[in-house]
XYZ file of C-alpha atoms in Angstrom:
218
model
C 0.000 0.000 0.000
C 0.909 3.636 -0.369
C 0.234 5.338 2.963
C 0.388 9.029 3.870
C 0.883 9.990 7.514
C 0.098 13.520 8.664
C 2.313 14.363 11.615
C 5.902 13.242 12.019
C 6.086 13.351 15.784
C 6.915 10.306 17.866
C 3.608 8.624 16.984
C 3.801 9.338 13.254
C 7.401 8.194 13.008
C 6.668 4.979 14.903
C 3.761 4.152 12.613
C 5.902 4.932 9.573
C 8.696 2.653 10.764
C 6.254 -0.222 11.281
C 4.704 0.239 7.841
C 8.086 0.517 6.121
C 9.117 -2.732 7.825
C 5.989 -4.265 6.300
C 7.224 -3.147 2.864
C 4.610 -0.430 2.362
C 5.332 2.886 0.665
C 5.113 5.624 3.282
C 4.959 9.397 3.008
C 5.322 11.535 6.140
C 3.857 15.049 6.015
C 5.142 17.463 8.666
C 4.674 21.225 8.887
C 7.102 21.953 11.737
C 10.715 22.267 10.587
C 11.887 21.177 14.040
C 10.218 17.791 13.604
C 11.271 17.322 9.998
C 13.890 14.609 10.514
C 14.150 12.333 7.453
C 17.064 10.442 8.979
C 14.749 8.927 11.616
C 12.797 6.936 8.993
C 15.048 7.017 5.966
C 12.977 4.667 3.810
C 9.948 6.975 3.961
C 9.262 9.926 1.683
C 9.252 13.162 3.703
C 7.239 16.256 2.794
C 7.591 19.579 4.618
C 4.084 21.002 4.291
C 0.863 21.824 6.106
C -1.440 18.812 5.789
C -4.464 21.102 6.215
C -3.678 23.004 3.015
C -5.346 21.606 -0.065
C -2.580 22.713 -2.434
C 0.069 21.043 -0.281
C -1.808 17.760 -0.314
C -2.264 17.961 -4.078
C 1.455 18.586 -4.565
C 2.241 15.633 -2.279
C 0.032 13.357 -4.401
C -2.459 12.386 -1.723
C -4.833 11.166 -4.426
C -2.389 8.331 -5.133
C -2.542 6.977 -1.575
C -4.495 3.920 -0.500
C -4.638 5.035 3.111
C -4.187 8.263 5.076
C -3.353 8.324 8.779
C -3.997 11.589 10.627
C -1.550 11.217 13.506
C -0.857 14.737 14.742
C -1.237 15.787 18.362
C -4.051 18.205 17.471
C -7.558 16.764 17.070
C -8.704 19.724 14.942
C -5.901 19.080 12.468
C -6.645 15.366 12.373
C -10.296 16.027 11.575
C -9.477 18.461 8.773
C -6.920 16.075 7.261
C -9.439 13.236 7.419
C -12.188 15.262 5.774
C -9.926 16.456 2.953
C -8.512 12.966 2.382
C -11.951 11.389 2.063
C -14.023 14.065 0.337
C -11.463 15.783 -1.922
C -8.952 13.020 -2.660
C -11.287 10.008 -2.346
C -8.796 8.058 -0.223
C -10.217 4.596 0.405
C -9.128 4.247 4.047
C -8.732 7.058 6.581
C -7.472 6.407 10.101
C -7.395 9.199 12.665
C -5.740 9.570 16.052
C -7.956 10.884 18.853
C -5.919 12.789 21.415
C -8.703 13.973 23.726
C -11.350 11.322 24.543
C -13.911 14.122 24.867
C -13.591 14.656 21.109
C -14.105 11.036 20.155
C -17.732 11.606 19.127
C -16.531 13.843 16.277
C -14.376 11.182 14.632
C -17.028 9.620 12.427
C -17.815 9.197 8.763
C -19.197 12.751 8.714
C -15.588 13.906 9.023
C -14.237 11.249 6.667
C -12.923 8.960 9.398
C -13.109 5.203 8.790
C -11.269 4.161 11.948
C -10.716 6.347 15.013
C -7.957 5.303 17.396
C -8.211 6.682 20.918
C -5.160 5.792 22.993
C -7.021 5.895 26.352
C -9.761 3.641 24.970
C -7.262 1.190 23.466
C -5.263 1.026 26.701
C -8.428 0.490 28.741
C -9.480 -2.279 26.361
C -6.088 -3.941 26.693
C -6.385 -3.886 30.496
C -9.888 -5.357 30.309
C -8.740 -7.996 27.841
C -5.917 -9.019 30.163
C -8.134 -9.540 33.210
C -11.513 -10.469 31.729
C -12.549 -14.093 31.325
C -15.943 -14.987 29.921
C -16.966 -11.433 29.078
C -16.796 -9.502 25.831
C -14.209 -6.738 25.496
C -14.471 -4.201 22.693
C -11.035 -3.752 21.131
C -11.728 -1.602 18.080
C -14.572 0.194 16.317
C -14.818 -0.418 12.573
C -16.627 1.241 9.676
C -17.767 4.351 11.563
C -19.277 2.296 14.351
C -21.128 -0.180 12.129
C -19.147 -3.051 13.646
C -16.720 -3.767 16.457
C -13.775 -6.097 16.951
C -14.532 -7.823 20.240
C -12.711 -10.441 22.270
C -13.857 -13.186 24.612
C -11.610 -15.510 26.620
C -13.160 -18.880 27.378
C -12.737 -19.925 31.031
C -10.707 -23.037 31.773
C -13.872 -24.925 32.761
C -15.867 -23.882 29.695
C -18.527 -26.380 28.601
C -17.352 -25.710 25.046
C -14.033 -27.506 25.551
C -13.622 -30.165 22.882
C -16.676 -29.070 20.911
C -16.305 -27.972 17.258
C -16.687 -24.395 16.070
C -19.625 -25.377 13.844
C -21.797 -25.946 16.937
C -21.541 -22.303 18.016
C -24.760 -20.622 16.891
C -23.706 -17.029 16.378
C -26.163 -14.276 15.440
C -26.367 -13.234 11.807
C -24.279 -10.056 12.205
C -21.332 -11.703 13.963
C -18.381 -13.763 12.767
C -15.651 -15.624 14.626
C -12.506 -14.554 12.751
C -9.601 -15.772 14.884
C -8.772 -18.056 17.786
C -5.655 -17.202 19.782
C -4.296 -20.254 21.597
C -0.939 -19.989 23.308
C 1.414 -18.682 20.646
C -0.825 -19.785 17.764
C -3.172 -17.766 15.584
C -5.891 -20.066 14.280
C -8.248 -19.196 11.435
C -11.219 -21.242 12.618
C -12.631 -24.013 10.456
C -15.979 -25.719 11.213
C -14.322 -28.863 12.601
C -11.761 -27.065 14.788
C -12.423 -27.663 18.485
C -12.496 -25.027 21.202
C -10.435 -25.187 24.394
C -10.484 -23.486 27.757
C -8.297 -20.386 27.697
C -8.933 -19.717 24.005
C -9.154 -16.050 23.099
C -11.890 -15.663 20.506
C -11.950 -12.588 18.264
C -15.254 -11.630 16.649
C -16.327 -8.944 14.221
C -19.880 -8.025 15.157
C -22.400 -5.226 15.166
C -22.849 -3.682 18.605
C -26.469 -4.770 18.966
C -25.674 -8.502 18.815
C -22.831 -8.622 21.336
C -25.215 -9.860 24.011
C -26.238 -12.722 21.728
C -22.596 -13.755 21.356
C -22.331 -14.098 25.136
C -25.499 -16.197 25.201
C -24.288 -18.385 22.348
C -21.173 -19.290 24.315
C -23.045 -19.888 27.548
C -22.332 -16.615 29.358
């Protein structure tokens, strides 16, 4: 993929380094000369420009990008970048960083945001995921809130131990996408059996999460 990242601070550079390691083409857009440090991620393309200026984005070739990540430390900037990326440049995927949780309600499709990443929410979810057994934990919101990535850890004494995945009667708007077992990542097949301690990852609409709990006996 070709990915543009607005904001070359610590967060933007870290994301860029990860994407470059994954062999993606990365462009970092930074307006502050003091943070314009191409040597920190040498494989990325660096652009010294204001990501809120339409002409700057045109010159940078934002229309050629598959994904835009608004990763600055200013929520107003991230919203403007997201809106321009989606509505003017028709970028297929827009991911935005939410710095202040109080602003999270703004980061929706109305502002061009496909995925909003709130660090406090993600950290809270990770804490819940680490200590929760038998309950659903929301890890990520997808498609402007149309669906969530949720996790459930089966207790050691689960009645589902040894039973095949095909017996789990999930609601229509939910799908079991991954089973994490020890160090393994399992793409579940109908005949795969469940075990106590399995971490189950589902993609589901918010209104059926209760049905997932019922389906697995919780």
